[in-house]
Short mmCIF file of C-alpha atoms in Angstrom, two decimals:
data_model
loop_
_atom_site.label_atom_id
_atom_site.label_comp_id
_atom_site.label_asym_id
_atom_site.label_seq_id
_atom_site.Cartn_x
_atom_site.Cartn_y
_atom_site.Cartn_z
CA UNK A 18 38.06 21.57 5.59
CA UNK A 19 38.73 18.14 7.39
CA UNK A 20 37.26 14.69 5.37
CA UNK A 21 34.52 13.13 6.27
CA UNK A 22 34.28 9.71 7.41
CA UNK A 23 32.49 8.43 4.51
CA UNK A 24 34.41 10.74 2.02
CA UNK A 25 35.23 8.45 -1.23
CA UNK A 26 38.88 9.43 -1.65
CA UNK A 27 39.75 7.68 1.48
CA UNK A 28 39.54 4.13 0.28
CA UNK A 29 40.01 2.62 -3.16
CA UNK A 30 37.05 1.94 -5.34
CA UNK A 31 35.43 -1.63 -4.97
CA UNK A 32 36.67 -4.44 -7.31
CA UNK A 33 33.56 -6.73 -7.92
CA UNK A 34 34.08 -10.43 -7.79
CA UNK A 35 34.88 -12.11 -10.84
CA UNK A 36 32.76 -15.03 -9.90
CA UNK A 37 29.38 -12.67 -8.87
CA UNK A 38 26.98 -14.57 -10.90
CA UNK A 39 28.08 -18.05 -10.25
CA UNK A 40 25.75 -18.33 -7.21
CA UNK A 41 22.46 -16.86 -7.03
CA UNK A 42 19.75 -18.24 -9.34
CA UNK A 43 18.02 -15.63 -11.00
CA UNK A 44 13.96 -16.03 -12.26
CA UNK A 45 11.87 -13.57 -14.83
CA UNK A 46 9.53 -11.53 -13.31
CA UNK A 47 6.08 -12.38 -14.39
CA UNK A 48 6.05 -12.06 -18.01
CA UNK A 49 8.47 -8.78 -18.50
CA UNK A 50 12.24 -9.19 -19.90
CA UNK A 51 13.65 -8.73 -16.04
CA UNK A 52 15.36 -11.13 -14.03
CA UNK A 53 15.78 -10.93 -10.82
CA UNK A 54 17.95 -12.76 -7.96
CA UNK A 55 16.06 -15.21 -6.04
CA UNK A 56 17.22 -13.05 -2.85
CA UNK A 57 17.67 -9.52 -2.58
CA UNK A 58 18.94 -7.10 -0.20
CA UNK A 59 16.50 -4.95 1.82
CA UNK A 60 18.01 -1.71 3.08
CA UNK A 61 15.10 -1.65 6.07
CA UNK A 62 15.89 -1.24 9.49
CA UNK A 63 20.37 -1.61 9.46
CA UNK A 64 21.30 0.67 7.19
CA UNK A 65 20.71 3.89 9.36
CA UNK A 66 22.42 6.24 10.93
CA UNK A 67 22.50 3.99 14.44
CA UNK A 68 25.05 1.45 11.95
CA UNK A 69 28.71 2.38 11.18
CA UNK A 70 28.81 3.29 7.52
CA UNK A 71 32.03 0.27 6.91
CA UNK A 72 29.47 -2.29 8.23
CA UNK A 73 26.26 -1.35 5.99
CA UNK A 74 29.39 -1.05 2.89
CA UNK A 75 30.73 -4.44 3.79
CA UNK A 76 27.19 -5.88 3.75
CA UNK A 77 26.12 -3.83 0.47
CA UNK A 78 29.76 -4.86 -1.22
CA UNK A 79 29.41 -8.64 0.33
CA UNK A 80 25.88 -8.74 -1.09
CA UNK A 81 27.20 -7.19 -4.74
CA UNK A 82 29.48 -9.53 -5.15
CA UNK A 83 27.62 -12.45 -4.45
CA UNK A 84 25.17 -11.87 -7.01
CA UNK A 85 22.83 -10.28 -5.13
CA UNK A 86 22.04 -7.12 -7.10
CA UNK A 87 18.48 -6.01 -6.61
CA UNK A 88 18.34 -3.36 -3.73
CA UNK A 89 15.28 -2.56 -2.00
CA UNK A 90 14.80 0.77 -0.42
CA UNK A 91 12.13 3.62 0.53
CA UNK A 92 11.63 6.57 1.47
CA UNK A 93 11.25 6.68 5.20
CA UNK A 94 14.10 3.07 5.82
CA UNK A 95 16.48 4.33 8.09
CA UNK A 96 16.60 5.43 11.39
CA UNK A 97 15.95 8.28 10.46
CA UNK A 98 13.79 8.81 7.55
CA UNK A 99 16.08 8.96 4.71
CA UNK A 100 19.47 7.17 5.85
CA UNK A 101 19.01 4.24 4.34
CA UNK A 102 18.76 5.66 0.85
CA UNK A 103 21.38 8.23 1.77
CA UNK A 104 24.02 5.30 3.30
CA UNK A 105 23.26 3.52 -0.42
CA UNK A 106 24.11 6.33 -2.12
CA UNK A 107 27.31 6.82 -0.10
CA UNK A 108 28.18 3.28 -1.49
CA UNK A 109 27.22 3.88 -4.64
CA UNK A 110 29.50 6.51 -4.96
CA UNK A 111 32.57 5.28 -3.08
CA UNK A 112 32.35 1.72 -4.63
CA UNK A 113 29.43 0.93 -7.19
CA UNK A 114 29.03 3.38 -9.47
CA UNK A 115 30.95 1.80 -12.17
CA UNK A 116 28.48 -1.19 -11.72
CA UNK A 117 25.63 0.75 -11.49
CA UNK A 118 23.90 -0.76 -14.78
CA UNK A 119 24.38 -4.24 -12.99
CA UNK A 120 22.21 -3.03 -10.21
CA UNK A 121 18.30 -3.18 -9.67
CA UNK A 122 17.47 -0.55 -7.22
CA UNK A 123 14.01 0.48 -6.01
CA UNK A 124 12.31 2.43 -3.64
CA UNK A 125 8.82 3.64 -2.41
CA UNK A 126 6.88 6.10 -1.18
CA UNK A 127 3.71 5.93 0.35
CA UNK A 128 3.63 6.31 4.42
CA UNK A 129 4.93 8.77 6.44
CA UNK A 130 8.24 10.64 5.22
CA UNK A 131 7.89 14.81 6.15
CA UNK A 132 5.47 16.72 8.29
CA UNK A 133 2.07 18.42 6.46
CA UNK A 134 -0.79 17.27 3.95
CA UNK A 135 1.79 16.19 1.36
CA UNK A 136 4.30 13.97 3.07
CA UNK A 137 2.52 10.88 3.17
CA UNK A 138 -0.44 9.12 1.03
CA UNK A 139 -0.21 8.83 -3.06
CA UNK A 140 -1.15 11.31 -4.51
CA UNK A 141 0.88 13.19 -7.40
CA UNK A 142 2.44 16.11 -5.40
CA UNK A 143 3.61 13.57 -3.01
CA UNK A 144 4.88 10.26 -5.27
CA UNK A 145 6.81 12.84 -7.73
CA UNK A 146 8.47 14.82 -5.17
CA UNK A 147 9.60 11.90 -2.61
CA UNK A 148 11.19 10.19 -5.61
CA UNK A 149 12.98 13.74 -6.60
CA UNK A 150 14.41 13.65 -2.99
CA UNK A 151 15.33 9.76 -2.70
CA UNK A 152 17.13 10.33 -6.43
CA UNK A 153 19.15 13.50 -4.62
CA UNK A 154 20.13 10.92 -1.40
CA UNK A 155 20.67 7.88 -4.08
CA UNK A 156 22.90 10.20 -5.64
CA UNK A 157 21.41 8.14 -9.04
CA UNK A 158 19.28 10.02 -12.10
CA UNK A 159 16.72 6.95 -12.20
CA UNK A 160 15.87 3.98 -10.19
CA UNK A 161 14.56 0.14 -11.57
CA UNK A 162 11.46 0.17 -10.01
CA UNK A 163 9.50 2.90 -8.23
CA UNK A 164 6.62 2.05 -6.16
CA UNK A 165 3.72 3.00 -4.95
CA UNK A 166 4.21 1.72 -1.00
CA UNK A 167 0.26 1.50 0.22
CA UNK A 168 -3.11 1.96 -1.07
CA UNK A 169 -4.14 5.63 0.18
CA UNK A 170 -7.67 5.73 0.67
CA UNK A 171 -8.29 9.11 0.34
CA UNK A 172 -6.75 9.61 -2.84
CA UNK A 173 -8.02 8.55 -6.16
CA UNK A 174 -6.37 4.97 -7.36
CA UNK A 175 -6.26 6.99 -10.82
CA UNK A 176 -4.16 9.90 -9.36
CA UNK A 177 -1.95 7.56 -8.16
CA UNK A 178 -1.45 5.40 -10.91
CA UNK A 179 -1.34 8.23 -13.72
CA UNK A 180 1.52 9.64 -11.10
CA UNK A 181 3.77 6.43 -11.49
CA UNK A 182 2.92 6.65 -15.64
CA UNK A 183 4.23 10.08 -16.19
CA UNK A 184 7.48 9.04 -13.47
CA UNK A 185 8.35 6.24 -16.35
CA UNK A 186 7.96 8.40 -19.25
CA UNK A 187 9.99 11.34 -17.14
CA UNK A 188 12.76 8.35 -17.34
CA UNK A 189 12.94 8.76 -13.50
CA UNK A 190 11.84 5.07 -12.96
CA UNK A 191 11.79 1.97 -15.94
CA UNK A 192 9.26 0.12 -14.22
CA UNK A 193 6.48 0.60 -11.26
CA UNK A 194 5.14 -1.36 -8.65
CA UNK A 195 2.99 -1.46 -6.01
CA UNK A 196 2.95 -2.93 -2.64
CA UNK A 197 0.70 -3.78 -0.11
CA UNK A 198 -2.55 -3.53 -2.38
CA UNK A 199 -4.92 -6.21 -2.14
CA UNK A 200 -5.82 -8.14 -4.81
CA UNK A 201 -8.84 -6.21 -6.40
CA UNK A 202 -7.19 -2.72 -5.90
CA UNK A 203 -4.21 -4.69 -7.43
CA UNK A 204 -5.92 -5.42 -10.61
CA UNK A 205 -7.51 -1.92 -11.04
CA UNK A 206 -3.74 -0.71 -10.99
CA UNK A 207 -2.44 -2.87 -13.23
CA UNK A 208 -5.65 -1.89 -15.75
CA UNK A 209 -5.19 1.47 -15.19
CA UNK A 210 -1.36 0.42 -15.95
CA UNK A 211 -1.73 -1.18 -19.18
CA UNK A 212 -3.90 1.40 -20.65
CA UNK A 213 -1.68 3.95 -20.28
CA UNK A 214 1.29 1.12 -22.23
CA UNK A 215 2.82 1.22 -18.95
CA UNK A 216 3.93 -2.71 -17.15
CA UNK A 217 3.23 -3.04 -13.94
CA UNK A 218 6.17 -5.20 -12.97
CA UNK A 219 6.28 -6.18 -9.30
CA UNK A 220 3.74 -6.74 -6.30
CA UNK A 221 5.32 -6.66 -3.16
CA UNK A 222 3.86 -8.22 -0.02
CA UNK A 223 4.65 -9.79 3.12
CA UNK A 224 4.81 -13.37 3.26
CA UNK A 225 6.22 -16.45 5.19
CA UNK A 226 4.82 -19.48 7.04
CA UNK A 227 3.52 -17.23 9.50
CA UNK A 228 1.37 -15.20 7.14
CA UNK A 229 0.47 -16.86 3.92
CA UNK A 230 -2.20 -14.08 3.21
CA UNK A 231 -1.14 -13.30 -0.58
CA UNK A 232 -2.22 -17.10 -1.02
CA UNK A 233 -5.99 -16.95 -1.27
CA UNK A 234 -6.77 -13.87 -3.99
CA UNK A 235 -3.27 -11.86 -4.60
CA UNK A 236 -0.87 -15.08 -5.93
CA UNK A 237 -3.82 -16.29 -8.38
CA UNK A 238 -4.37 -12.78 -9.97
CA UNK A 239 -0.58 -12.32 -10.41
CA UNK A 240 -0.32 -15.57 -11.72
CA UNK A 241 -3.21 -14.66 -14.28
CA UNK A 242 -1.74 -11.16 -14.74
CA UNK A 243 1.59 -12.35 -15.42
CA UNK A 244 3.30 -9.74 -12.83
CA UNK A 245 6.13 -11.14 -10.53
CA UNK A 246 6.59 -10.33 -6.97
CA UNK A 247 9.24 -9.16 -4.78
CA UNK A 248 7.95 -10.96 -1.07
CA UNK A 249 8.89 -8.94 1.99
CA UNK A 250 9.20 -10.74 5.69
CA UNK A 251 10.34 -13.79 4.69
CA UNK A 252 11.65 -14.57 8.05
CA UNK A 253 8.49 -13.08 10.29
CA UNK A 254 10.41 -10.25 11.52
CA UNK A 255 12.54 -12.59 12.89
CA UNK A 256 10.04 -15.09 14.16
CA UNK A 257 11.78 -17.91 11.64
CA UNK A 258 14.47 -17.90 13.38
CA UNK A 259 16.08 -20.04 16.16
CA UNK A 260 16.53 -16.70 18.38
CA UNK A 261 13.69 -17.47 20.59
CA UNK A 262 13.51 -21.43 20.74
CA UNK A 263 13.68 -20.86 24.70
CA UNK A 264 11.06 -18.48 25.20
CA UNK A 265 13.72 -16.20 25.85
CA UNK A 266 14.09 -12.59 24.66
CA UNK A 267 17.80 -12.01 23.73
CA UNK A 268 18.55 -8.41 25.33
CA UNK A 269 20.08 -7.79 21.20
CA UNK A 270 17.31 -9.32 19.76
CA UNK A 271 14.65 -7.67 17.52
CA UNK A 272 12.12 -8.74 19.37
CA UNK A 273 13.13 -6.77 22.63
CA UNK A 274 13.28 -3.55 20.96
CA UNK A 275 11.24 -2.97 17.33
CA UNK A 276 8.24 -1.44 17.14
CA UNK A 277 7.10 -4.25 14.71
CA UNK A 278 8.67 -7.53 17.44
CA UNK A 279 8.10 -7.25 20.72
CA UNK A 280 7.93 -10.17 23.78
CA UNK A 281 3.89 -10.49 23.69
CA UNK A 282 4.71 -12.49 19.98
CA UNK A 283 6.73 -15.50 21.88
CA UNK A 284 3.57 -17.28 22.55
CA UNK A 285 2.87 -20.78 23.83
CA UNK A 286 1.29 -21.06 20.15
CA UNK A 287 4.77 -19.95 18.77
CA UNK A 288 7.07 -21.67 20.22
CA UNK A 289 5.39 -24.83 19.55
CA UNK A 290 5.16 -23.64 15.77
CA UNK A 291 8.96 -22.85 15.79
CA UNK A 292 10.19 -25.92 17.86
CA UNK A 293 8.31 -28.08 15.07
CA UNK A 294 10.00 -25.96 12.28
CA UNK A 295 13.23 -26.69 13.95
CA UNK A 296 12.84 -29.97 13.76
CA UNK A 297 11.85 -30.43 10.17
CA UNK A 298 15.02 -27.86 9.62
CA UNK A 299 17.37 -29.99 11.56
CA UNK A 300 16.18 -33.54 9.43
CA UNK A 301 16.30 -31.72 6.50
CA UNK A 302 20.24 -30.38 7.34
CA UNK A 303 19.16 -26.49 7.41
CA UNK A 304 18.96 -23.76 9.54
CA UNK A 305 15.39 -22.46 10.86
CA UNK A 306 15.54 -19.34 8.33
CA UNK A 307 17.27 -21.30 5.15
CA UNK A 308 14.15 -23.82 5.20
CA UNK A 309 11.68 -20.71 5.85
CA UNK A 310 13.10 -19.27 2.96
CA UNK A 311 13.43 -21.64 0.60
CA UNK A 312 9.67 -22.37 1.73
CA UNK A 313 8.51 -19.17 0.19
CA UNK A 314 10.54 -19.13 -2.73
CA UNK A 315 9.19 -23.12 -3.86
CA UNK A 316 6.28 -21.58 -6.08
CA UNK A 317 7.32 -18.94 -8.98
CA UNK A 318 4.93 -17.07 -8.23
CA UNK A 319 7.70 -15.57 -5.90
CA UNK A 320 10.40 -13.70 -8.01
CA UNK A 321 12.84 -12.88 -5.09
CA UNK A 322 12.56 -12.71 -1.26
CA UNK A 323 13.62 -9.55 0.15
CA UNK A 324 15.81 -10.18 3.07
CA UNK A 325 17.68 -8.14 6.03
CA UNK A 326 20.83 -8.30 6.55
CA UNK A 327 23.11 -6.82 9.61
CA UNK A 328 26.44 -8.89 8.53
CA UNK A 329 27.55 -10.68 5.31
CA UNK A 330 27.06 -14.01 6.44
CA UNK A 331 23.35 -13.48 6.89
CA UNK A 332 23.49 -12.59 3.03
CA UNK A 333 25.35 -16.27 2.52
CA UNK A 334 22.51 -17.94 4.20
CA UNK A 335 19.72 -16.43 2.14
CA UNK A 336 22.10 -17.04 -0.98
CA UNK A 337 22.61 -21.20 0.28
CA UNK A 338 18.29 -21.03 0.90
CA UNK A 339 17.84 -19.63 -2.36
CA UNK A 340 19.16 -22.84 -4.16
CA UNK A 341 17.97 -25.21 -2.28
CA UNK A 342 14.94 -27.66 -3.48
CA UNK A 343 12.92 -28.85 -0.68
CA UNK A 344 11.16 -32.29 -0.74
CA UNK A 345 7.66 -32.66 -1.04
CA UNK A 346 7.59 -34.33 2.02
CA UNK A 347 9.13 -31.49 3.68
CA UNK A 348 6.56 -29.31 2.32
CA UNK A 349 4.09 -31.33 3.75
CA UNK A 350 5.23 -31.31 7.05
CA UNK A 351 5.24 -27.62 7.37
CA UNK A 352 1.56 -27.29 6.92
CA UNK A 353 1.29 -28.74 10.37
CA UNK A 354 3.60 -25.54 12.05
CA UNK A 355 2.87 -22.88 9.53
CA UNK A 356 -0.21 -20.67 9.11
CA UNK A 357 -2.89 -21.77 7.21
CA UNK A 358 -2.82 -21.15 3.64
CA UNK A 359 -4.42 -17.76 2.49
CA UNK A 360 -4.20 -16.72 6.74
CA UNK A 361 -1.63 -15.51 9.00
CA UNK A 362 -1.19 -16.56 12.19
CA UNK A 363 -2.59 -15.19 15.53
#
């Protein structure tokens, strides 16, 4: 039978840099005994099966030995549903499976993943049996965190939560999480949580200068609650970036083919939000998405930013953001070119 592609045996295992935690700072999350990198590596929309498998390794391998060692996945990242957790557990295998207790991984279920009543939502048929299926793909017995993706209305908060209990006491998951809960659903969780002697470790919501949402109720209650967060879209999709300083959709770009980017978002209101950013970037000796993410990770509120990556020197970048310091005074000229606080932007 010929080798596959991807088959281990065809290159040496991965030596990790000797030097992998001499870069990235790394914070507690909330009040728990985890730290986490101020970055991490989200395995979203270029680690599927449209990416060669030696690019998504170099990236994974780059991002490894750089410090960066919490790994975001779900269920459905790909294209197609699945391939992201399967191309990670390719990796794992061929390169990081000696390192594997030096690794935070984590994945989700909660939207769409398999046809039928009990391929999407959260209730308990669903949340234990996606997680069975990412393990399989991860090719890993247990993952750091597992969370619970969305708030499914039509299924009891209390189904869900006692769902993600009995996954940490199978030993299938150390810690849960939710994501995408607002902030009173949010606090019912963690309640539900704690009275079961189970910590509800990490929220994890979008946020950026273009959608400061988690600002005006979710941020305070962690804060009070003690639970860190893992922020997703630091960079806007790719809004916080200098791709589109022209008005000018890149043919390569995001923008011109994601279901989530598309032209009608390069606004006259945009571009004179990310021509200001530019600016303060520029004065300030950064690059449009270092500043942006250095911007979310200035309050610790913020554990680690979740960020894409579709070659290693986009990991650098984050890495280079995630130490820098930014003045108050370049704080303060933001608010003029970022969404209000506790809004997003239209």
């Amino acid at each position: 039978m010929p080798i596959a592609a991807d088959d281990p045996r065809l290159h040496a295992p991965h030596v990790a840099s000797a030097s992998r935690y001499d870069d990235v700072p790394f914070l507690r999350a909330g009040a728990s005994g985890v730290k986490l990198p101020r970055v991490s590596l989200g395995l979203w929309q270029n680690f599927g099966r449209d990416r060669s498998i030696e690019s998504q390794r170099e990236i994974l391998l780059h991002a490894f030995d750089r410090g960066v060692v919490h790994i975001d996945l779900a269920n459905n990242y790909g294209p197609p549903y699945g391939a992201a957790e399967s191309t990670f557990g390719t990796v794992l295998d061929s390169d990081l499976r000696r390192y594997r207790d030096e690794l935070f991984v984590t994945s989700k279920a909660g939207y769409d993943m398999w046809p039928g009543p009990y391929g999407d939502g959260g209730s308990r048929k669903y949340l234990m049996r996606s997680l069975e299926q990412s393990l399989t793909r991860m090719r890993t017995d247990y993952v750091d965190v597992f969370y619970s993706h969305r708030v499914d209305p039509e299924t009891p908060i209390e189904e869900t939560m006692q769902a993600l209990v009995d996954i940490v006491r199978s030993g299938k998951a150390l810690y849960v999480g939710i994501s995408n809960y607002p902030a009173p659903l949010a606090r019912r969780a963690h309640e539900l949580l704690a009275g079961e002697g189970v910590r509800l470790l990490l929220h994890q919501p979008r946020y950026s200068l273009f959608d400061r949402t988690p600002e005006a109720e979710l941020f305070p209650l962690l804060r009070e609650l003690q639970v860190g967060s893992a922020v997703f879209s630091p960079l806007a999709q790719g809004l916080l970036t200098g791709k589109y300083l022209d008005g000018v959709v890149p043919a390569d770009s995001r923008a011109a083919g994601s279901f989530f980017l598309n032209e009608s978002a390069i606004t006259d209101d945009y571009l004179r939000r990310i021509r200001g950013i530019d600016a303060i970037a520029r004065e300030a000796g950064v690059s449009i998405p270092q500043l942006a993410i250095a911007w979310v990770l200035r309050d610790p509120v913020v554990t680690t930013a979740i960020i894409g990556a579709s070659r290693p020197a986009q990991v650098d970048d984050a890495i280079a953001a995630s130490r820098l310091e930014l003045s108050t005074d370049t704080i303060e000229a933001l608010e003029e070119f970022a969404a209000p606080s506790g809004a997003a932007t239209a």
